[in-house]
XYZ file of C-alpha atoms in Angstrom:
269
model
C -70.945 -174.995 71.480
C -73.431 -173.484 69.106
C -72.253 -171.021 66.482
C -72.951 -167.305 66.780
C -75.844 -165.860 64.839
C -74.953 -166.558 61.210
C -76.210 -168.401 58.139
C -76.098 -171.736 59.927
C -77.926 -170.593 63.058
C -80.501 -168.432 61.255
C -84.113 -169.658 60.966
C -84.669 -172.176 58.177
C -87.417 -170.018 56.636
C -84.986 -167.101 56.297
C -82.357 -169.284 54.663
C -84.791 -170.925 52.259
C -86.439 -167.622 51.312
C -83.067 -165.977 50.746
C -81.800 -168.906 48.717
C -84.863 -168.807 46.448
C -84.449 -165.064 45.977
C -80.812 -165.596 44.958
C -81.706 -168.377 42.514
C -84.381 -166.276 40.812
C -82.079 -163.243 40.715
C -79.247 -165.184 39.078
C -81.614 -166.879 36.650
C -82.918 -163.466 35.559
C -79.363 -162.067 35.389
C -80.179 -159.356 37.934
C -77.241 -158.177 40.046
C -77.329 -157.543 43.763
C -76.607 -153.914 43.027
C -79.637 -153.674 40.749
C -81.938 -155.361 43.235
C -80.530 -153.252 46.055
C -81.014 -149.996 44.155
C -84.586 -150.916 43.194
C -85.524 -151.911 46.767
C -83.434 -149.258 48.540
C -81.039 -151.707 50.193
C -77.259 -151.893 50.072
C -75.817 -154.826 48.079
C -74.311 -156.232 51.295
C -77.775 -156.247 52.858
C -79.140 -158.144 49.839
C -76.282 -160.621 50.261
C -77.094 -161.068 53.961
C -80.743 -161.746 53.095
C -79.788 -164.278 50.441
C -77.549 -166.057 52.938
C -80.336 -166.155 55.523
C -78.422 -164.031 58.025
C -81.113 -161.359 57.737
C -84.801 -161.875 57.117
C -85.806 -161.080 53.511
C -88.273 -158.216 53.830
C -91.606 -157.815 52.056
C -90.192 -154.888 50.079
C -87.215 -156.788 48.702
C -89.275 -159.891 47.944
C -91.853 -157.891 45.997
C -89.166 -156.045 44.062
C -87.239 -159.262 43.358
C -90.476 -160.867 42.193
C -91.045 -157.997 39.787
C -87.472 -157.766 38.436
C -87.074 -161.526 38.094
C -90.566 -162.102 36.672
C -91.300 -164.735 39.316
C -95.082 -164.391 38.829
C -95.779 -164.010 42.528
C -93.698 -166.993 43.687
C -91.211 -164.826 45.599
C -93.864 -162.471 46.973
C -95.752 -165.504 48.277
C -92.883 -166.178 50.704
C -93.801 -163.111 52.760
C -96.358 -164.890 54.911
C -93.752 -167.480 55.963
C -91.034 -164.976 56.786
C -92.032 -163.402 60.053
C -89.694 -161.934 62.652
C -88.460 -164.642 64.982
C -89.663 -163.958 68.501
C -86.593 -165.507 70.100
C -82.907 -165.120 69.178
C -81.811 -167.891 66.827
C -79.409 -169.353 69.367
C -82.219 -170.041 71.879
C -84.917 -171.392 69.554
C -84.022 -175.058 70.074
C -84.173 -174.502 73.819
C -87.658 -172.997 73.495
C -88.844 -176.095 71.629
C -87.512 -178.300 74.412
C -89.110 -176.114 77.052
C -92.523 -176.466 75.392
C -92.464 -180.251 75.845
C -90.687 -180.433 79.202
C -92.259 -182.132 82.213
C -89.557 -180.863 84.565
C -87.556 -177.653 84.463
C -84.640 -177.079 86.843
C -82.435 -174.007 86.619
C -79.797 -171.940 88.345
C -79.204 -168.274 87.593
C -76.292 -166.324 89.132
C -76.863 -162.852 87.647
C -80.363 -162.372 86.193
C -83.914 -163.267 87.100
C -84.924 -166.304 84.984
C -87.070 -165.384 81.985
C -90.072 -167.363 83.222
C -90.105 -165.366 86.464
C -89.555 -161.887 85.045
C -92.073 -159.068 85.239
C -92.850 -157.245 82.027
C -90.897 -154.187 83.186
C -87.815 -156.257 84.027
C -87.987 -158.140 80.713
C -88.329 -154.920 78.729
C -85.382 -153.345 80.580
C -83.130 -156.293 79.715
C -84.212 -156.742 76.119
C -84.309 -153.007 75.486
C -80.679 -152.501 76.526
C -79.380 -154.977 73.942
C -76.245 -153.818 72.132
C -76.165 -153.314 69.211
C -79.653 -151.857 69.741
C -82.666 -153.809 68.539
C -85.423 -152.180 66.524
C -88.355 -151.157 68.774
C -90.699 -153.634 67.097
C -88.256 -156.488 67.730
C -88.000 -155.476 71.389
C -91.789 -155.560 71.712
C -92.022 -158.910 69.920
C -89.429 -160.463 72.212
C -90.992 -159.029 75.359
C -94.366 -160.422 74.307
C -92.807 -163.805 73.500
C -91.104 -163.934 76.889
C -94.362 -163.196 78.683
C -96.165 -165.847 76.635
C -93.737 -168.451 77.956
C -95.567 -168.152 81.280
C -98.289 -170.378 79.855
C -96.105 -173.307 80.814
C -97.104 -172.785 84.463
C -100.726 -173.612 83.630
C -99.969 -176.690 81.557
C -101.731 -179.958 82.326
C -100.313 -182.223 83.533
C -98.310 -179.701 85.563
C -94.622 -179.138 84.916
C -92.338 -179.463 87.947
C -90.134 -176.380 88.407
C -87.032 -175.803 90.488
C -85.402 -172.365 90.422
C -82.274 -171.374 92.337
C -81.194 -167.723 92.255
C -77.858 -166.457 93.488
C -78.171 -163.396 95.727
C -76.373 -161.309 93.090
C -79.342 -161.791 90.742
C -81.584 -160.147 93.336
C -79.184 -157.254 93.938
C -79.407 -156.029 90.342
C -80.617 -152.434 90.077
C -83.440 -153.542 87.743
C -84.967 -155.732 90.468
C -87.714 -153.613 92.036
C -90.439 -154.371 94.552
C -92.786 -155.688 91.869
C -90.178 -158.173 90.680
C -89.499 -159.405 94.210
C -93.223 -159.792 94.849
C -93.568 -161.815 91.676
C -90.831 -164.147 92.850
C -92.656 -164.585 96.163
C -95.940 -165.293 94.386
C -94.370 -167.825 92.028
C -92.632 -169.564 94.902
C -96.029 -170.237 96.497
C -97.261 -172.254 93.511
C -97.652 -175.965 94.226
C -95.425 -176.966 91.304
C -92.640 -174.422 91.871
C -89.668 -174.700 94.231
C -87.804 -171.395 94.471
C -84.568 -171.147 96.440
C -82.041 -168.393 97.079
C -78.316 -169.037 97.318
C -76.985 -166.237 99.555
C -73.452 -164.928 99.326
C -72.646 -166.598 102.633
C -73.345 -170.050 101.178
C -71.695 -169.572 97.804
C -69.739 -172.521 96.410
C -67.268 -172.424 93.493
C -69.620 -174.287 91.152
C -72.158 -171.487 91.591
C -69.795 -169.093 89.813
C -69.626 -171.116 86.583
C -72.673 -169.486 85.013
C -76.364 -170.170 84.460
C -77.646 -173.643 83.639
C -80.963 -175.318 82.897
C -81.864 -179.000 82.965
C -85.005 -180.109 81.113
C -86.687 -183.511 80.975
C -89.496 -184.576 78.648
C -92.220 -187.181 78.984
C -89.945 -189.892 77.594
C -87.405 -189.172 80.360
C -84.930 -187.740 77.865
C -82.938 -184.868 79.315
C -81.266 -181.804 77.813
C -78.866 -179.334 79.401
C -78.755 -175.688 78.366
C -76.084 -173.132 79.184
C -76.450 -169.555 77.981
C -73.550 -167.150 77.519
C -73.082 -163.589 76.347
C -72.177 -164.561 72.774
C -73.115 -168.219 72.401
C -75.373 -170.838 73.942
C -75.269 -174.605 74.124
C -78.153 -177.079 74.213
C -77.103 -180.700 74.408
C -78.505 -184.138 75.185
C -75.028 -185.646 75.521
C -75.223 -187.921 78.549
C -71.893 -186.837 80.022
C -72.696 -183.122 79.887
C -76.255 -183.640 81.154
C -74.927 -185.629 84.114
C -72.418 -182.911 85.016
C -75.090 -180.200 84.871
C -77.428 -182.347 87.006
C -74.687 -182.845 89.599
C -73.881 -179.135 89.697
C -77.547 -178.208 90.124
C -77.892 -180.741 92.943
C -74.858 -179.316 94.713
C -76.161 -175.751 94.406
C -79.653 -176.714 95.610
C -78.133 -178.455 98.625
C -76.276 -175.279 99.650
C -79.180 -172.891 98.945
C -81.769 -171.810 101.492
C -84.897 -173.941 101.707
C -88.040 -172.713 99.964
C -89.422 -171.388 103.253
C -86.135 -169.690 104.180
C -85.893 -168.243 100.683
C -89.394 -166.763 100.991
C -88.398 -165.042 104.235
C -85.193 -163.811 102.573
C -87.239 -162.244 99.753
C -89.756 -160.773 102.185
C -86.967 -158.984 104.051
C -85.759 -157.536 100.753
C -89.278 -156.294 99.965
C -89.602 -154.603 103.354
C -86.282 -152.819 102.843
C -87.490 -151.138 99.626
């Protein structure tokens, strides 16, 4: 299982930029306290930036450049250190998704990110705890919406989505979200199924899962949790996830039945 967000899971650019800042600071015999006071950051925050756990900001890089006489070498890192648009733990998954030719998923609690409306995405991302800065929320909402480009890719990607009924019963799921699901289910390359409570099987309660395949027929399985996520190409794990998805799809309503199920929900709102 992947590690929580820390120095090892942080973006490489953050870690490299922080490491360079630390090397210049030590070479110039500047303490963390001195750099923190000059840039208006706590020493622990400077430490987190140097370890790559936090992104080194433009302010601290410019001040470090000045105090350490780096002649612009530290300030030059600013253009490479942008806010990551996805949490560190999901970035490898996003890279796989970009090259996938098939995308199969099951979601027991939430609407899958690719099928979310902007309002639904903002509600989920905005209620993160600890709270995210408003600009990070907006960046992540925009990044999630940009993922939709995968539906227009050529050659087309084959999609299979199965949603447990509980995911549709969430208070954040409004009429617009249900209508989007209906519209996406009509696309020629999308199969959308609903697993109602009445057809629930034990394997459907084990959490969300995604199975991706690329053009070389390599497959990766992804499972996302509250505190950690796992992306693996290990054959044994991929096979288990594939079997579980097949079992869930077999118990779920057909695409046509699922559309009627969603239509009834829309009419009830």
